[in-house]
């Protein structure tokens, strides 16, 4: 079966593939949450599956903490993640 949650870190080389091809594939497969993290822009786009399709995405700042909706008690703290991705 499909995973409940997928997090992709966007790079310029893979951005269109992740945002178009993978988004459609994960939607068809029924991945409940698909996150696209844009570390250089400090933006997180969250797609949630309603059982039929992804609704309108939620766009939040890639800062502080973000709870994973489909994994109770799991929260992502962004500062160490972004610092590592940006080589800081």
Short mmCIF file of N, CA and C in Angstrom, two decimals:
data_model
loop_
_atom_site.label_atom_id
_atom_site.label_comp_id
_atom_site.label_asym_id
_atom_site.label_seq_id
_atom_site.Cartn_x
_atom_site.Cartn_y
_atom_site.Cartn_z
N UNK A 1 0.81 -1.19 0.00
CA UNK A 1 0.00 0.00 0.00
C UNK A 1 0.86 1.25 0.00
N UNK A 2 0.20 2.36 -0.12
CA UNK A 2 0.87 3.66 -0.15
C UNK A 2 1.28 4.09 1.25
N UNK A 3 2.37 4.85 1.38
CA UNK A 3 2.72 5.40 2.69
C UNK A 3 1.69 6.44 3.10
N UNK A 4 1.60 6.68 4.40
CA UNK A 4 0.67 7.70 4.90
C UNK A 4 1.21 9.10 4.66
N UNK A 5 2.54 9.24 4.68
CA UNK A 5 3.16 10.57 4.62
C UNK A 5 4.43 10.51 3.80
N UNK A 6 4.59 11.49 2.91
CA UNK A 6 5.82 11.63 2.12
C UNK A 6 6.28 13.07 2.24
N UNK A 7 7.58 13.24 2.50
CA UNK A 7 8.19 14.57 2.54
C UNK A 7 9.27 14.62 1.47
N UNK A 8 9.14 15.54 0.54
CA UNK A 8 10.13 15.75 -0.51
C UNK A 8 10.81 17.09 -0.26
N UNK A 9 12.13 17.10 -0.37
CA UNK A 9 12.88 18.35 -0.30
C UNK A 9 13.15 18.78 -1.74
N UNK A 10 12.65 19.94 -2.09
CA UNK A 10 12.72 20.44 -3.46
C UNK A 10 14.11 21.01 -3.75
N UNK A 11 14.65 20.61 -4.88
CA UNK A 11 15.86 21.23 -5.40
C UNK A 11 15.51 21.76 -6.78
N UNK A 12 16.24 22.74 -7.27
CA UNK A 12 15.92 23.27 -8.60
C UNK A 12 15.89 22.19 -9.68
N UNK A 13 16.73 21.20 -9.56
CA UNK A 13 16.80 20.15 -10.58
C UNK A 13 15.57 19.24 -10.57
N UNK A 14 14.90 19.10 -9.42
CA UNK A 14 13.78 18.17 -9.33
C UNK A 14 12.43 18.85 -9.10
N UNK A 15 12.39 20.16 -9.05
CA UNK A 15 11.17 20.88 -8.65
C UNK A 15 9.97 20.52 -9.51
N UNK A 16 10.09 20.59 -10.81
CA UNK A 16 8.93 20.31 -11.65
C UNK A 16 8.50 18.86 -11.55
N UNK A 17 9.46 17.94 -11.46
CA UNK A 17 9.13 16.52 -11.34
C UNK A 17 8.37 16.26 -10.03
N UNK A 18 8.85 16.84 -8.93
CA UNK A 18 8.21 16.64 -7.63
C UNK A 18 6.82 17.28 -7.58
N UNK A 19 6.68 18.46 -8.18
CA UNK A 19 5.42 19.20 -8.07
C UNK A 19 4.38 18.78 -9.10
N UNK A 20 4.77 18.06 -10.12
CA UNK A 20 3.80 17.64 -11.14
C UNK A 20 3.69 16.12 -11.20
N UNK A 21 4.78 15.45 -11.53
CA UNK A 21 4.74 14.00 -11.74
C UNK A 21 4.49 13.26 -10.43
N UNK A 22 5.30 13.54 -9.42
CA UNK A 22 5.15 12.84 -8.14
C UNK A 22 3.83 13.20 -7.46
N UNK A 23 3.44 14.45 -7.52
CA UNK A 23 2.16 14.86 -6.92
C UNK A 23 1.03 14.02 -7.49
N UNK A 24 0.96 13.89 -8.79
CA UNK A 24 -0.11 13.11 -9.43
C UNK A 24 -0.02 11.63 -9.05
N UNK A 25 1.20 11.09 -9.02
CA UNK A 25 1.37 9.67 -8.67
C UNK A 25 0.96 9.41 -7.22
N UNK A 26 1.36 10.28 -6.31
CA UNK A 26 1.01 10.09 -4.90
C UNK A 26 -0.49 10.28 -4.69
N UNK A 27 -1.09 11.19 -5.41
CA UNK A 27 -2.53 11.39 -5.31
C UNK A 27 -3.27 10.12 -5.75
N UNK A 28 -2.87 9.56 -6.90
CA UNK A 28 -3.49 8.32 -7.40
C UNK A 28 -3.30 7.16 -6.42
N UNK A 29 -2.13 7.11 -5.80
CA UNK A 29 -1.82 6.02 -4.87
C UNK A 29 -2.53 6.17 -3.52
N UNK A 30 -3.02 7.37 -3.23
CA UNK A 30 -3.72 7.60 -1.97
C UNK A 30 -2.83 7.98 -0.80
N UNK A 31 -1.64 8.53 -1.08
CA UNK A 31 -0.77 9.02 0.01
C UNK A 31 -1.54 10.11 0.75
N UNK A 32 -1.72 9.93 2.03
CA UNK A 32 -2.60 10.81 2.80
C UNK A 32 -2.06 12.22 2.96
N UNK A 33 -0.75 12.37 3.14
CA UNK A 33 -0.14 13.70 3.21
C UNK A 33 1.13 13.70 2.38
N UNK A 34 1.24 14.72 1.53
CA UNK A 34 2.44 14.91 0.71
C UNK A 34 2.95 16.30 0.99
N UNK A 35 4.19 16.38 1.51
CA UNK A 35 4.80 17.65 1.86
C UNK A 35 5.92 17.95 0.88
N UNK A 36 5.96 19.19 0.42
CA UNK A 36 7.05 19.68 -0.43
C UNK A 36 7.74 20.81 0.31
N UNK A 37 8.98 20.55 0.71
CA UNK A 37 9.75 21.55 1.45
C UNK A 37 10.68 22.27 0.49
N UNK A 38 10.63 23.60 0.51
CA UNK A 38 11.47 24.46 -0.32
C UNK A 38 12.43 25.18 0.62
N UNK A 39 13.58 24.57 0.97
CA UNK A 39 14.44 25.18 1.99
C UNK A 39 14.99 26.55 1.62
N UNK A 40 15.33 26.77 0.37
CA UNK A 40 15.89 28.08 0.00
C UNK A 40 14.84 29.18 0.09
N UNK A 41 13.57 28.84 -0.17
CA UNK A 41 12.48 29.80 -0.06
C UNK A 41 11.84 29.80 1.33
N UNK A 42 12.20 28.79 2.13
CA UNK A 42 11.65 28.62 3.48
C UNK A 42 10.13 28.50 3.46
N UNK A 43 9.64 27.66 2.54
CA UNK A 43 8.21 27.44 2.38
C UNK A 43 7.94 25.94 2.40
N UNK A 44 6.83 25.56 3.03
CA UNK A 44 6.37 24.18 3.05
C UNK A 44 4.96 24.15 2.46
N UNK A 45 4.78 23.28 1.46
CA UNK A 45 3.47 23.09 0.85
C UNK A 45 2.95 21.72 1.27
N UNK A 46 1.76 21.69 1.86
CA UNK A 46 1.19 20.45 2.39
C UNK A 46 -0.08 20.10 1.61
N UNK A 47 -0.08 18.91 1.01
CA UNK A 47 -1.25 18.38 0.33
C UNK A 47 -1.86 17.29 1.21
N UNK A 48 -3.16 17.34 1.42
CA UNK A 48 -3.86 16.32 2.21
C UNK A 48 -4.90 15.63 1.34
N UNK A 49 -4.89 14.32 1.37
CA UNK A 49 -5.81 13.52 0.56
C UNK A 49 -7.12 13.36 1.31
N UNK A 50 -8.23 13.59 0.63
CA UNK A 50 -9.54 13.49 1.28
C UNK A 50 -10.23 12.15 1.01
N UNK A 51 -9.49 11.19 0.46
CA UNK A 51 -10.07 9.90 0.12
C UNK A 51 -10.36 9.78 -1.36
N UNK A 52 -10.39 10.92 -2.05
CA UNK A 52 -10.63 10.96 -3.49
C UNK A 52 -9.46 11.64 -4.20
N UNK A 53 -9.06 12.78 -3.67
CA UNK A 53 -8.01 13.57 -4.31
C UNK A 53 -7.41 14.52 -3.28
N UNK A 54 -6.34 15.20 -3.69
CA UNK A 54 -5.78 16.24 -2.84
C UNK A 54 -6.63 17.49 -2.97
N UNK A 55 -6.89 18.12 -1.84
CA UNK A 55 -7.58 19.39 -1.87
C UNK A 55 -6.58 20.50 -2.11
N UNK A 56 -7.02 21.69 -1.88
CA UNK A 56 -6.15 22.86 -2.02
C UNK A 56 -5.01 22.74 -1.01
N UNK A 57 -3.76 22.98 -1.43
CA UNK A 57 -2.65 22.82 -0.50
C UNK A 57 -2.60 23.92 0.55
N UNK A 58 -2.02 23.58 1.68
CA UNK A 58 -1.74 24.54 2.73
C UNK A 58 -0.29 24.95 2.57
N UNK A 59 -0.02 26.24 2.56
CA UNK A 59 1.35 26.74 2.42
C UNK A 59 1.71 27.47 3.71
N UNK A 60 2.80 27.01 4.33
CA UNK A 60 3.23 27.59 5.60
C UNK A 60 4.72 27.91 5.53
N UNK A 61 5.16 28.74 6.45
CA UNK A 61 6.58 29.08 6.53
C UNK A 61 7.35 27.87 7.05
N UNK A 62 8.51 27.65 6.50
CA UNK A 62 9.38 26.55 6.92
C UNK A 62 10.18 27.04 8.13
N UNK A 63 9.49 27.15 9.25
CA UNK A 63 10.08 27.66 10.49
C UNK A 63 9.29 27.10 11.66
N UNK A 64 9.90 27.13 12.82
CA UNK A 64 9.21 26.62 13.99
C UNK A 64 8.98 25.13 13.89
N UNK A 65 7.76 24.71 14.18
CA UNK A 65 7.41 23.29 14.14
C UNK A 65 6.14 23.09 13.33
N UNK A 66 6.05 21.93 12.69
CA UNK A 66 4.85 21.55 11.94
C UNK A 66 4.46 20.14 12.34
N UNK A 67 3.25 19.94 12.88
CA UNK A 67 2.83 18.59 13.21
C UNK A 67 2.45 17.81 11.95
N UNK A 68 2.80 16.53 11.94
CA UNK A 68 2.40 15.65 10.84
C UNK A 68 0.99 15.18 11.15
N UNK A 69 0.03 15.56 10.31
CA UNK A 69 -1.38 15.28 10.59
C UNK A 69 -1.72 13.81 10.67
N UNK A 70 -1.06 12.98 9.89
CA UNK A 70 -1.41 11.56 9.84
C UNK A 70 -0.58 10.71 10.80
N UNK A 71 0.35 11.33 11.55
CA UNK A 71 1.18 10.61 12.51
C UNK A 71 1.05 11.30 13.86
N UNK A 72 0.14 10.85 14.67
CA UNK A 72 -0.13 11.46 15.96
C UNK A 72 1.14 11.56 16.80
N UNK A 73 1.40 12.75 17.30
CA UNK A 73 2.54 12.98 18.17
C UNK A 73 3.85 13.28 17.45
N UNK A 74 3.85 13.25 16.12
CA UNK A 74 5.08 13.53 15.37
C UNK A 74 5.06 14.97 14.90
N UNK A 75 6.11 15.70 15.23
CA UNK A 75 6.26 17.10 14.85
C UNK A 75 7.65 17.29 14.27
N UNK A 76 7.73 18.07 13.20
CA UNK A 76 9.02 18.37 12.58
C UNK A 76 9.47 19.74 13.03
N UNK A 77 10.68 19.81 13.60
CA UNK A 77 11.31 21.08 13.97
C UNK A 77 12.19 21.49 12.80
N UNK A 78 11.93 22.64 12.21
CA UNK A 78 12.56 23.01 10.95
C UNK A 78 13.94 23.62 11.05
N UNK A 79 14.25 24.33 12.10
CA UNK A 79 15.54 25.03 12.15
C UNK A 79 16.73 24.11 11.93
N UNK A 80 16.85 22.97 12.63
CA UNK A 80 18.01 22.11 12.37
C UNK A 80 17.98 21.48 10.97
N UNK A 81 16.80 21.19 10.48
CA UNK A 81 16.68 20.59 9.16
C UNK A 81 17.12 21.58 8.08
N UNK A 82 16.60 22.79 8.14
CA UNK A 82 16.93 23.81 7.14
C UNK A 82 18.42 24.16 7.22
N UNK A 83 18.96 24.29 8.42
CA UNK A 83 20.37 24.61 8.57
C UNK A 83 21.24 23.53 7.91
N UNK A 84 20.88 22.30 8.09
CA UNK A 84 21.65 21.20 7.48
C UNK A 84 21.51 21.20 5.97
N UNK A 85 20.30 21.41 5.47
CA UNK A 85 20.07 21.41 4.02
C UNK A 85 20.79 22.56 3.34
N UNK A 86 20.87 23.68 4.01
CA UNK A 86 21.52 24.86 3.42
C UNK A 86 23.01 24.92 3.74
N UNK A 87 23.52 23.92 4.46
CA UNK A 87 24.93 23.86 4.74
C UNK A 87 25.41 24.85 5.78
N UNK A 88 24.50 25.29 6.62
CA UNK A 88 24.88 26.28 7.66
C UNK A 88 25.49 25.60 8.86
#
